Amino acid sequence: MSPEECIFCQIVAGTSQAKIIYQDEEITAFWDQYPAAPVHILIVPNKHIPSINEVAEEDAYLLTKLIFKAREIAEDQGVREKGYRLLFNIGKEGGQSVYHLHLHLFAGKHILVVKD
Ligand code: AMP
């Protein structure tokens, strides 16, 4: 899939709508369209990287940045101390449906229930 066809690239570029809660020159965070928990936010690199499998060594700092931003958002959402879950789905059998790297932040009730 080319970046032009990628829904998360379109959200980053502002050509598709999403509830963006943070954006800078490297990463974007927005609410998941179909939330699986009371708090369900996706944090993505602006650059099109399909999945963890394609992360290059020079992009490693981006992973750290996604995690630090997730922690900050957890704080803003009031769940940092209560607890939350961070998740990367990778590939078909890993449950990935959108092939633009994204870190899920889940919090609230029911986050321990793993669904198909
Ligand atoms: P994954 O299954 O790990 O690839 O997660 C993809 C996530 O993206 C799912 O939780 C979807 O609900 C979410 N999603 C798909 N399209 C959109 C969109 N246009 N805006 C916000 N979230 C989306």
Tab-separated table of C-alpha atoms and ligand atoms in Angstrom:
chain	number	residue	atom	x	y	z
A	1	MET	CA	0.000	0.000	0.000
A	2	SER	CA	1.320	3.414	-0.908
A	3	PRO	CA	1.330	6.138	1.760
A	4	GLU	CA	-1.289	8.016	-0.325
A	5	GLU	CA	-3.735	5.138	0.209
A	6	CYS	CA	-2.959	4.762	3.912
A	7	ILE	CA	-5.746	5.960	6.211
A	8	PHE	CA	-3.321	6.920	8.997
A	9	CYS	CA	-1.155	8.915	6.538
A	10	GLN	CA	-4.338	10.727	5.536
A	11	ILE	CA	-5.151	11.470	9.189
A	12	VAL	CA	-1.601	12.738	9.749
A	13	ALA	CA	-1.903	14.952	6.644
A	14	GLY	CA	-5.326	16.223	7.716
A	15	THR	CA	-7.103	14.895	4.630
A	16	SER	CA	-9.117	12.353	6.684
A	17	GLN	CA	-10.929	13.302	9.843
A	18	ALA	CA	-9.961	12.027	13.270
A	19	LYS	CA	-10.080	13.296	16.836
A	20	ILE	CA	-6.435	14.346	17.012
A	21	ILE	CA	-5.234	15.068	20.538
A	22	TYR	CA	-1.556	15.688	19.799
A	23	GLN	CA	0.600	16.320	16.758
A	24	ASP	CA	4.151	17.469	16.137
A	25	GLU	CA	6.550	17.071	13.228
A	26	GLU	CA	7.215	13.410	14.059
A	27	ILE	CA	4.180	11.815	15.718
A	28	THR	CA	0.387	12.116	15.912
A	29	ALA	CA	-2.078	10.818	18.520
A	30	PHE	CA	-5.807	10.446	17.931
A	31	TRP	CA	-8.812	8.616	19.334
A	32	ASP	CA	-9.548	5.189	17.875
A	33	GLN	CA	-12.633	5.293	15.675
A	34	TYR	CA	-14.004	2.062	17.217
A	35	PRO	CA	-12.888	2.268	20.840
A	36	ALA	CA	-12.391	-1.085	22.570
A	37	ALA	CA	-12.058	0.587	25.997
A	38	PRO	CA	-13.207	3.860	27.616
A	39	VAL	CA	-9.806	5.303	26.699
A	40	HIS	CA	-8.500	4.025	23.363
A	41	ILE	CA	-5.979	6.260	21.661
A	42	LEU	CA	-3.565	5.495	18.834
A	43	ILE	CA	-0.105	7.061	18.691
A	44	VAL	CA	1.574	6.887	15.278
A	45	PRO	CA	4.742	8.112	13.586
A	46	ASN	CA	3.931	10.664	10.886
A	47	LYS	CA	6.291	8.794	8.580
A	48	HIS	CA	4.761	5.744	6.890
A	49	ILE	CA	6.274	2.648	8.492
A	50	PRO	CA	4.021	-0.408	7.934
A	51	SER	CA	4.716	-2.222	11.213
A	52	ILE	CA	7.315	-3.006	13.877
A	53	ASN	CA	8.799	-5.442	11.347
A	54	GLU	CA	9.900	-2.555	9.120
A	55	VAL	CA	11.317	-0.221	11.787
A	56	ALA	CA	14.901	0.675	10.852
A	57	GLU	CA	17.592	1.237	13.436
A	58	GLU	CA	17.650	4.964	12.696
A	59	ASP	CA	13.919	5.088	13.511
A	60	ALA	CA	14.344	3.456	16.910
A	61	TYR	CA	14.002	6.826	18.694
A	62	LEU	CA	10.502	7.116	17.229
A	63	LEU	CA	9.415	4.031	19.191
A	64	THR	CA	10.640	5.635	22.394
A	65	LYS	CA	8.853	8.835	21.489
A	66	LEU	CA	5.574	6.942	20.916
A	67	ILE	CA	5.891	5.323	24.348
A	68	PHE	CA	6.754	8.557	26.165
A	69	LYS	CA	3.838	10.332	24.469
A	70	ALA	CA	1.515	7.453	25.445
A	71	ARG	CA	2.616	7.856	29.074
A	72	GLU	CA	1.978	11.593	28.925
A	73	ILE	CA	-1.482	11.029	27.429
A	74	ALA	CA	-2.198	8.448	30.151
A	75	GLU	CA	-1.349	11.160	32.674
A	76	ASP	CA	-3.633	13.656	30.888
A	77	GLN	CA	-6.444	11.077	30.837
A	78	GLY	CA	-6.009	10.506	34.571
A	79	VAL	CA	-5.045	6.839	34.273
A	80	ARG	CA	-1.267	6.894	34.736
A	81	GLU	CA	-1.489	5.628	38.318
A	82	LYS	CA	-4.593	3.437	37.881
A	83	GLY	CA	-3.010	1.613	34.980
A	84	TYR	CA	-3.255	1.225	31.247
A	85	ARG	CA	-2.105	-1.026	28.442
A	86	LEU	CA	0.183	-0.272	25.502
A	87	LEU	CA	0.021	-2.609	22.525
A	88	PHE	CA	1.498	-3.076	19.075
A	89	ASN	CA	-0.302	-5.563	16.827
A	90	ILE	CA	2.079	-6.927	14.226
A	91	GLY	CA	1.029	-8.724	11.056
A	92	LYS	CA	-2.054	-10.720	10.187
A	93	GLU	CA	-1.875	-13.266	12.980
A	94	GLY	CA	-0.861	-10.516	15.394
A	95	GLY	CA	-4.195	-8.818	14.795
A	96	GLN	CA	-2.915	-5.882	12.730
A	97	SER	CA	-5.530	-4.393	10.406
A	98	VAL	CA	-3.977	-1.013	9.525
A	99	TYR	CA	-0.474	-1.226	8.088
A	100	HIS	CA	0.860	2.044	9.452
A	101	LEU	CA	2.728	1.525	12.707
A	102	HIS	CA	0.582	2.468	15.705
A	103	LEU	CA	0.740	2.084	19.445
A	104	HIS	CA	-2.611	1.407	21.128
A	105	LEU	CA	-3.230	3.022	24.521
A	106	PHE	CA	-6.099	1.320	26.336
A	107	ALA	CA	-7.435	2.272	29.735
A	108	GLY	CA	-10.569	2.007	31.772
A	109	LYS	CA	-12.745	-0.983	32.488
A	110	HIS	CA	-12.495	-4.266	30.564
A	111	ILE	CA	-8.951	-3.821	29.283
A	112	LEU	CA	-7.978	-7.270	30.552
A	113	VAL	CA	-10.551	-8.930	28.280
A	114	VAL	CA	-8.804	-10.089	25.112
A	115	LYS	CA	-11.195	-10.300	22.185
A	116	ASP	CA	-10.854	-11.872	18.726
B	1	AMP	P1	-4.814	-2.742	14.482
B	1	AMP	O1	-5.892	-3.792	14.449
B	1	AMP	O2	-3.809	-2.940	15.556
B	1	AMP	O3	-4.193	-2.562	13.113
B	1	AMP	O4	-5.551	-1.406	14.884
B	1	AMP	C1	-6.108	-0.526	13.972
B	1	AMP	C2	-7.015	0.367	14.742
B	1	AMP	O5	-7.299	1.482	13.946
B	1	AMP	C3	-8.358	-0.276	15.116
B	1	AMP	O6	-8.517	-0.226	16.538
B	1	AMP	C4	-9.378	0.590	14.385
B	1	AMP	O7	-10.542	0.785	15.142
B	1	AMP	C5	-8.620	1.884	14.193
B	1	AMP	N1	-9.015	2.680	13.052
B	1	AMP	C6	-9.203	2.269	11.773
B	1	AMP	N2	-9.541	3.307	10.974
B	1	AMP	C7	-9.537	4.408	11.761
B	1	AMP	C8	-9.797	5.792	11.534
B	1	AMP	N3	-10.132	6.256	10.330
B	1	AMP	N4	-9.723	6.631	12.587
B	1	AMP	C9	-9.389	6.181	13.815
B	1	AMP	N5	-9.129	4.890	14.097
B	1	AMP	C10	-9.202	4.012	13.088
